[in-house]
Coordinates of C-alpha atoms in Angstrom, one line a residue:
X1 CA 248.2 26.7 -49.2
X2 CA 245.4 24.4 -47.4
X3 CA 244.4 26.1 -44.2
X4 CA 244.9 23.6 -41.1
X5 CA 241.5 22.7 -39.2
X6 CA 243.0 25.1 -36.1
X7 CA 243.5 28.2 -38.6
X8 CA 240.0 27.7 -40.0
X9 CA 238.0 27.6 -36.9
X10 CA 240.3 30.6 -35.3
X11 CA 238.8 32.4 -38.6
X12 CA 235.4 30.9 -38.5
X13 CA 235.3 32.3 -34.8
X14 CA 236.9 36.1 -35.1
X15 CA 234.4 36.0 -38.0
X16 CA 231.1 35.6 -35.6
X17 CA 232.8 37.7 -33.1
X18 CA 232.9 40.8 -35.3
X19 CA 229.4 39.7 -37.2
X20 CA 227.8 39.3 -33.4
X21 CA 229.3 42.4 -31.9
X22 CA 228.4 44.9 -35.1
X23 CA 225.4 43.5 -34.6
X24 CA 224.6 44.7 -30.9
X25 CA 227.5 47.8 -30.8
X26 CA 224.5 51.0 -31.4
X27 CA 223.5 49.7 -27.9
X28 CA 226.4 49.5 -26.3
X29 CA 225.6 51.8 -23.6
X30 CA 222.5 49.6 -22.5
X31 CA 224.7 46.5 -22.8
X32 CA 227.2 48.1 -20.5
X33 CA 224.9 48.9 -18.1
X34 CA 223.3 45.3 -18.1
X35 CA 227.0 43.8 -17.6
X36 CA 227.7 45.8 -14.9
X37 CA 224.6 45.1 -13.3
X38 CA 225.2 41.0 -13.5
X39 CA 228.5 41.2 -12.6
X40 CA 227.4 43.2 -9.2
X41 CA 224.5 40.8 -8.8
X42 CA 226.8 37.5 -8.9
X43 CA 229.6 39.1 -7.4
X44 CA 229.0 41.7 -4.9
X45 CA 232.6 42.2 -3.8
X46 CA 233.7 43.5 -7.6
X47 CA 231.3 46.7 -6.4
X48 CA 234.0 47.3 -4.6
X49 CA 236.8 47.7 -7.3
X50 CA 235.0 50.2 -8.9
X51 CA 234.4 54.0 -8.2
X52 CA 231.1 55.3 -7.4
X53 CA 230.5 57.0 -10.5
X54 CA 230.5 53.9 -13.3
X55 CA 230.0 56.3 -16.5
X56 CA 233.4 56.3 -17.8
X57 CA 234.2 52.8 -16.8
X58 CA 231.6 51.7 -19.0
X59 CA 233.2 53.6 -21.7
X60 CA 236.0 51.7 -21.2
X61 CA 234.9 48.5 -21.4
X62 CA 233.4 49.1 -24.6
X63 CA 236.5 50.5 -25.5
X64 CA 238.7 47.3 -24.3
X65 CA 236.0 44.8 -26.1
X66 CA 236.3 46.6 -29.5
X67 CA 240.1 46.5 -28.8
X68 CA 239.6 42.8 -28.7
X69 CA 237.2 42.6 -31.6
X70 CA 239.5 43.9 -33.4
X71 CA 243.1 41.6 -32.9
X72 CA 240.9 38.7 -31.9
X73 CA 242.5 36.8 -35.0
X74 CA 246.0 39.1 -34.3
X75 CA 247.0 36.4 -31.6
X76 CA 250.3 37.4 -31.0
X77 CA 249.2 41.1 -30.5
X78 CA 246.2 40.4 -28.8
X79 CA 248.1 37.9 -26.1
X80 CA 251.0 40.7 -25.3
X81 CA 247.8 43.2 -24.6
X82 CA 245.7 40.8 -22.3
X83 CA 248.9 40.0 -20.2
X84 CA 249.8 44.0 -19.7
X85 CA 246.6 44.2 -19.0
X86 CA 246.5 41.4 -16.6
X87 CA 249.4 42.3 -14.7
X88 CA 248.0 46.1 -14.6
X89 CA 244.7 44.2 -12.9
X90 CA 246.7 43.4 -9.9
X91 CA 246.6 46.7 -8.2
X92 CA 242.3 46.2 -8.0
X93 CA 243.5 42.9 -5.9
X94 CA 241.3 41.2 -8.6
X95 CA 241.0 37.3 -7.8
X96 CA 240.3 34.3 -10.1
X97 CA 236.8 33.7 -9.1
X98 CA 236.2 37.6 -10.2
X99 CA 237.4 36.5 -13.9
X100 CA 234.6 33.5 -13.8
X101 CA 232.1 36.0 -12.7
X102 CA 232.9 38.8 -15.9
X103 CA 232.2 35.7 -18.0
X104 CA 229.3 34.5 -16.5
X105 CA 228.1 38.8 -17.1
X106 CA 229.7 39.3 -20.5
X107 CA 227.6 35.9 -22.3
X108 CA 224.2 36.7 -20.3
X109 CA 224.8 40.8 -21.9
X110 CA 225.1 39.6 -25.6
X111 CA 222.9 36.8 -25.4
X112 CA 220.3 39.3 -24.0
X113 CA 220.9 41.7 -26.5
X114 CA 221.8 40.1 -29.9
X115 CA 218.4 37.9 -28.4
X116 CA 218.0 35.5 -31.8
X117 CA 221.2 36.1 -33.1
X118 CA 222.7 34.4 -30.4
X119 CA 223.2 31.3 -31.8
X120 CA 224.9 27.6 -30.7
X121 CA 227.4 28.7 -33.0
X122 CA 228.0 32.5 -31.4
X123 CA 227.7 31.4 -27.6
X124 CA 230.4 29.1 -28.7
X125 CA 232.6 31.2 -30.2
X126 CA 232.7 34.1 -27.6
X127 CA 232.9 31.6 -24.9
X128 CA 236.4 29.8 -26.6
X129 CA 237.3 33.9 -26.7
X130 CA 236.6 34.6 -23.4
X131 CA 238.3 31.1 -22.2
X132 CA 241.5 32.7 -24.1
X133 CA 241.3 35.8 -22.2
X134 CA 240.8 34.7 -19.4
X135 CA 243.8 32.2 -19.1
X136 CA 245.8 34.9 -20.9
X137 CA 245.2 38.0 -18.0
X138 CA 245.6 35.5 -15.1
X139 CA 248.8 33.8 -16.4
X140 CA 250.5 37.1 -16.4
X141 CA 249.0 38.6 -13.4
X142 CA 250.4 35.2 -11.5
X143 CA 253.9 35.4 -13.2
X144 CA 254.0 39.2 -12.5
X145 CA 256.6 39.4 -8.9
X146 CA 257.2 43.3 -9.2
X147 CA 255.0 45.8 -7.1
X148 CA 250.9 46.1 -8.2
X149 CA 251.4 50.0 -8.3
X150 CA 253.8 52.5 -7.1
X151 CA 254.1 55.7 -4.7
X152 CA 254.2 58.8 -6.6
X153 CA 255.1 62.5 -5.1
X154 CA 254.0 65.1 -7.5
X155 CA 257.2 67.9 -7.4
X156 CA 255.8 70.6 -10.1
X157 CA 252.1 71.7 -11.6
X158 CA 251.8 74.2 -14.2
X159 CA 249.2 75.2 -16.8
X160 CA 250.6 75.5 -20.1
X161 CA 246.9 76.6 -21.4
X162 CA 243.7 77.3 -19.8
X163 CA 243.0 73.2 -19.7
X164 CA 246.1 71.8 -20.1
X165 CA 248.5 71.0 -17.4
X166 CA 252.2 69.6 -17.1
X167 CA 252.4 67.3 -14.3
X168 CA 255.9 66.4 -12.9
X169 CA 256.2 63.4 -10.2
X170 CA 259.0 61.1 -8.9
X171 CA 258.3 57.6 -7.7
X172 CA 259.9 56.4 -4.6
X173 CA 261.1 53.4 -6.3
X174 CA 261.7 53.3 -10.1
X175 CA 259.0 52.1 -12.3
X176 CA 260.3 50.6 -15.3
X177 CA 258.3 51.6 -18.9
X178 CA 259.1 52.3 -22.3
X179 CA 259.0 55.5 -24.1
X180 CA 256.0 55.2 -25.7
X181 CA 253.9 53.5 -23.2
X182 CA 251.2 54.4 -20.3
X183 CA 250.4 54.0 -16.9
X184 CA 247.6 54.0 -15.0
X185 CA 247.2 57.0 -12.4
X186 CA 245.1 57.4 -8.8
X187 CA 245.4 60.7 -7.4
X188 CA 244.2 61.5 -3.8
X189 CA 241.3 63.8 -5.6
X190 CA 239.5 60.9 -6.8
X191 CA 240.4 57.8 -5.3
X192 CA 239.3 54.3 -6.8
X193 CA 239.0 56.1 -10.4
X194 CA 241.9 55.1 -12.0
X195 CA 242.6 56.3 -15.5
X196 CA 245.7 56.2 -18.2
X197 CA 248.1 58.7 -19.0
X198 CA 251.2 58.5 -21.3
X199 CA 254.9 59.9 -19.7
X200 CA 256.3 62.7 -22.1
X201 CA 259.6 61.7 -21.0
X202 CA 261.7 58.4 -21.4
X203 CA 262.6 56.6 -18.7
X204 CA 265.3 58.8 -16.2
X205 CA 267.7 57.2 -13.4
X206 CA 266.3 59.8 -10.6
X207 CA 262.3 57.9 -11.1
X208 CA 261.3 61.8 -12.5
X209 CA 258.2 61.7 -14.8
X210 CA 256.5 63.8 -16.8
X211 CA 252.6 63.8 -17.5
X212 CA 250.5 66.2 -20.3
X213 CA 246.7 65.9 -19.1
X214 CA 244.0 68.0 -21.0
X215 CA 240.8 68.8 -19.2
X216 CA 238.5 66.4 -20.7
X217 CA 235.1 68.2 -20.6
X218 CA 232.8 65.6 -17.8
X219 CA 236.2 64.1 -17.1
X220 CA 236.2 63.6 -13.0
X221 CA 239.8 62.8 -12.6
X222 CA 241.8 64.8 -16.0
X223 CA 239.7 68.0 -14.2
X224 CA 240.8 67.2 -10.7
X225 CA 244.8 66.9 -12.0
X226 CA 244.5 70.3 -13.9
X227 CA 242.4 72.3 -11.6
X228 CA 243.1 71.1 -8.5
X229 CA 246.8 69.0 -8.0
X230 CA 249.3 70.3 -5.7
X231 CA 253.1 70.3 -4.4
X232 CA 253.3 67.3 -2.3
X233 CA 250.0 65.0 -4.0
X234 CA 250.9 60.8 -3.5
X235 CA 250.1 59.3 -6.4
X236 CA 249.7 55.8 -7.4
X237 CA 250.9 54.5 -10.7
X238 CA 249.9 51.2 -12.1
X239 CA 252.5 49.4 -14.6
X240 CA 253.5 50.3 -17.8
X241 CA 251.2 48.7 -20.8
X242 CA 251.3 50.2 -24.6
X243 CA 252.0 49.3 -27.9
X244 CA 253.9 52.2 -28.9
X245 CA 257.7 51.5 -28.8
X246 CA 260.7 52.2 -31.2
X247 CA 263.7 49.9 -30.8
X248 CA 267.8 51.8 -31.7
X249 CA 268.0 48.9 -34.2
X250 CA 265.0 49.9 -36.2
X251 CA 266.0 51.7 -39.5
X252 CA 262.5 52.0 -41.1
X253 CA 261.4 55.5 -41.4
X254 CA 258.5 56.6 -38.9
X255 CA 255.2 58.9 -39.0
X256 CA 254.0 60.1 -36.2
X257 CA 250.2 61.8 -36.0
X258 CA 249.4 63.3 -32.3
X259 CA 246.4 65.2 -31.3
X260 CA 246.4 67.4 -28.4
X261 CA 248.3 65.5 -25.2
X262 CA 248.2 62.6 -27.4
X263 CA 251.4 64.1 -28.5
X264 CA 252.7 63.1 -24.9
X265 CA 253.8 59.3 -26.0
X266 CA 255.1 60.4 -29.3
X267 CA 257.4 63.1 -27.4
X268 CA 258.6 60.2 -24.8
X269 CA 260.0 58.1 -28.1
X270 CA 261.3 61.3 -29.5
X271 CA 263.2 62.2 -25.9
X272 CA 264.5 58.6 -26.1
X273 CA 265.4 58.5 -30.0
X274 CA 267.2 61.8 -29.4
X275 CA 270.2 59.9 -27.2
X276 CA 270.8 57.3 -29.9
X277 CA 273.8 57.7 -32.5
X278 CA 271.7 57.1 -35.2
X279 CA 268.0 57.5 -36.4
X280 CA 265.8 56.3 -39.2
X281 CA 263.4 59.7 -40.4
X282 CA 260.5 61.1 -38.2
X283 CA 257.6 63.1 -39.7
X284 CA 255.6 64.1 -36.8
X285 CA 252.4 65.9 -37.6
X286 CA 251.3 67.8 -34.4
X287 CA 247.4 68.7 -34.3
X288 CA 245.1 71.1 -32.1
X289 CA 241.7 72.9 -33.1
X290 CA 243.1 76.2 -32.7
X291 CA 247.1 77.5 -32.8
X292 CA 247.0 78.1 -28.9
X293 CA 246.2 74.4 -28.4
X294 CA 249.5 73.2 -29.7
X295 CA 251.3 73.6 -26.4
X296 CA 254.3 71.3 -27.4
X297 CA 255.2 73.1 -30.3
X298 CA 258.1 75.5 -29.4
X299 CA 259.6 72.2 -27.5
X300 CA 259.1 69.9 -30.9
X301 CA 260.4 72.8 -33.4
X302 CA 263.3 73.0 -30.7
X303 CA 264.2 69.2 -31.0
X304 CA 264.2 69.9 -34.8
X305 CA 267.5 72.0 -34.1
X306 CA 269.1 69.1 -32.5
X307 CA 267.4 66.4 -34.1
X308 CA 267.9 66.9 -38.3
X309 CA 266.0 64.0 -38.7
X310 CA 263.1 65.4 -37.3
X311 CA 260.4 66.7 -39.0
X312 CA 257.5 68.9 -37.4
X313 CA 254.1 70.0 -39.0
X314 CA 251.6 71.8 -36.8
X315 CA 248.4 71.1 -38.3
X316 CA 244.9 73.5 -36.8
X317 CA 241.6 73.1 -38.0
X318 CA 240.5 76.6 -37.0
X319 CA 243.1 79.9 -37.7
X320 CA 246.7 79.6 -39.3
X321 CA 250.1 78.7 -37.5
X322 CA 253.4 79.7 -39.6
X323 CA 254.8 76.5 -41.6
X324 CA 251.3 74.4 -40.6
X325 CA 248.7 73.0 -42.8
X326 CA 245.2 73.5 -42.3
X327 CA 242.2 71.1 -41.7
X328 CA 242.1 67.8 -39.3
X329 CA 245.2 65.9 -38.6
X330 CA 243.3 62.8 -40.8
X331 CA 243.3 65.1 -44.0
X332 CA 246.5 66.8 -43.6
X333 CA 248.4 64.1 -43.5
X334 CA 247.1 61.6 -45.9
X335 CA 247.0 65.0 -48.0
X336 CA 250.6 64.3 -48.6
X337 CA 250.3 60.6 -49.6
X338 CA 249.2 56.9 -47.9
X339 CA 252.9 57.1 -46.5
X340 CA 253.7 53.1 -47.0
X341 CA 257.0 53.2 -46.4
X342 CA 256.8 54.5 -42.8
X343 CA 255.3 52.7 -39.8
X344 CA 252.6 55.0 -38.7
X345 CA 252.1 55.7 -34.7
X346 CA 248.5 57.5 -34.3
X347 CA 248.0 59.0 -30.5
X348 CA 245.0 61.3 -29.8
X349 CA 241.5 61.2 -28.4
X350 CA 239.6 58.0 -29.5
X351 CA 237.6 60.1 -32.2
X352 CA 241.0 61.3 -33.7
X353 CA 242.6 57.8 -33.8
X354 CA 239.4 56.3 -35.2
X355 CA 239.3 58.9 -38.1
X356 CA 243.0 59.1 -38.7
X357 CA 243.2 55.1 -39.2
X358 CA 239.9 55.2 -41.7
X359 CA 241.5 57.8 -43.9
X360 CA 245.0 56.6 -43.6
X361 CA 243.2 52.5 -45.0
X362 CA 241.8 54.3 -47.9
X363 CA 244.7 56.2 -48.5
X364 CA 246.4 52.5 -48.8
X365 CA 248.2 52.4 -46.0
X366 CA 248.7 49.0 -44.5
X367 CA 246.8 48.1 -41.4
X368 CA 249.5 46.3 -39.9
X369 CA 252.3 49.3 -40.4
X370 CA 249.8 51.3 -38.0
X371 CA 249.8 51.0 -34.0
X372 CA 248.0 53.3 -31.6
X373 CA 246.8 52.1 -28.1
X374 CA 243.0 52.1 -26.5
X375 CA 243.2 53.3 -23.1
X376 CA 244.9 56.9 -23.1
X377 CA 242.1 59.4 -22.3
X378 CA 239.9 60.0 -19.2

């Protein structure tokens, strides 16, 4: 099959995309810091949108450009992600002219740092990316008519470990998601820092949702939500974005690999898959560093009663749990084969998704059979 000119330059440019960005990603922290620091100097009002403390939101950028990196010749993927996360943009009151200005600050940070690799060629090809991204977020943020976030009233807080807490709050209007997905959560401890969380729970008629937030050591707002949310906290919840989803009609069989609260978007699917008549096989592997961090495992072995399709394997790297395997959740499960007849669903702390993936490709399991999301941790 001849390639048309269209499908040869999308290739030629995701290929100087990834070759450019490898090239300047052991500085990404000093890149960060330079884009942040043009975007504030050509656009003073985007200070604004931001919190005070910028540290993690630099993370994240690096974060969402890998992301992109990554699908940037997956169009269909990568067009559903920019337009969830152009309609999640809308509660920042982001305008068009801020989009120009994240251009103009993302070309002058690689072209200062990839210095004479930037080529012709390179600015060209990030550019047409950017264009696409662009058009893409702000399409979707101006065809978007429901609410830019939603009002939040947390009704229960309990510690289920020393730095893990179950959250429970109903909206005063339902928010609709899919089990699987995340939102993005303000709480009145840290306002303006925004992060992502995953429900546990599938969608319910009385707008009650349920939220499994670890501690994250130098996290400002996971801390503030375990230590220090009450009866009676308004939250604000962005709209629901996420890859993760499982349709009734689906009949292939599934493997799911959570780490920690990862396990949160893979118990929401599981909640959901448990009202349906019928269900293709689950093989959840469920993985902490020690026994007590498996929080969730009474509830998942409990669902195995009800559920015969089911099937739970608590997996710690330090100590021994009865009916669990030992080691990190990467080994353990590819341990037991590349599993290519399931789709695979990875949740976890970036770290644990990155290494899980690596082992699972050289295990030979497909790339496209895999899905995980970029945006779940503080």
């Amino acid at each position: 099959m001849i390639e048309t000119p269209a499908v040869d330059k999308t290739v030629q440019m995701a290929k100087l995309i990834r070759e450019s960005f490898a090239t300047v990603e052991t500085k990404a922290e000093e890149l960060s810091q330079y884009f942040y620091g043009v975007l504030f100097s050509v656009s003073p009002d985007t200070r604004a949108l931001f919190p005070i403390n910028m540290a993690t939101q630099r993370n994240r950028l690096l974060r969402a450009l890998v992301y992109v990196v990554q699908m940037v010749d997956r169009p269909d993927e990568l067009t559903t992600f920019l337009s969830q996360l152009g309609r999640d943009h809308r509660k920042f009151d982001v305008l068009g002219r801020h989009y120009d200005a994240v251009g103009v600050a993302l070309i002058a940070a690689l072209k200062r740092f990839l210095k004479d690799d930037w080529t012709p060629e390179v600015e060209d090809a990030w550019v047409t990316a950017y264009g696409v991204i662009s058009k893409s977020m702000r399409d979707a943020a101006g065809k978007e008519v429901g609410p830019a976030w939603w009002k939040a009233n947390v009704v229960e807080h309990r510690l289920v470990s020393r730095d893990v807490a179950i959250v429970k709050v109903r909206t005063e209007q339902p928010l609709p998601y899919r089990a699987g997905g995340y939102v993005s959560i303000e709480v009145p401890q840290r306002p303006r820092m925004w992060r992502y969380f995953s429900p546990a729970t599938a969608p319910r008629d009385d707008g009650l949702m349920e939220f499994h937030v670890h501690a994250v050591h130098g996290g400002w707002v996971s801390r503030a939500i375990v230590r220090h949310t009450r009866f009676g906290d308004v939250w604000r919840l962005g709209p629901s974005l996420g890859a993760l989803s499982v349709h009734h009609t689906e009949s292939r069989p599934l493997l799911m690999i959570g780490g920690g609260t990862g396990v949160a978007p893979l118990l929401a699917l599981l909640d959901d898959m448990s009202r349906w008549r019928n269900n293709p096989p689950v093989h959840l592997f469920f993985g902490g560093r020690r026994p007590e961090d498996l929080y969730a495992l009474d509830e998942l072995r409990g669902l195995t009663v009800t559920c015969p399709w089911l099937t739970v394997t608590p997996v710690t790297e330090e100590g021994t749990i009865s009916g669990g395997d030992r080691g990190t959740l990467a080994t353990a499960v590819t341990q037991r084969g590349a599993w290519k007849e399931r789709d695979v669903f990875v949740a976890g702390s970036p770290s644990m998704i990155r290494a899980t993936i690596a082992k699972l490709l050289a295990a030979g399991t497909d790339l496209a059979r895999i899905k995980y999301d970029p945006f779940t941790l503080d």
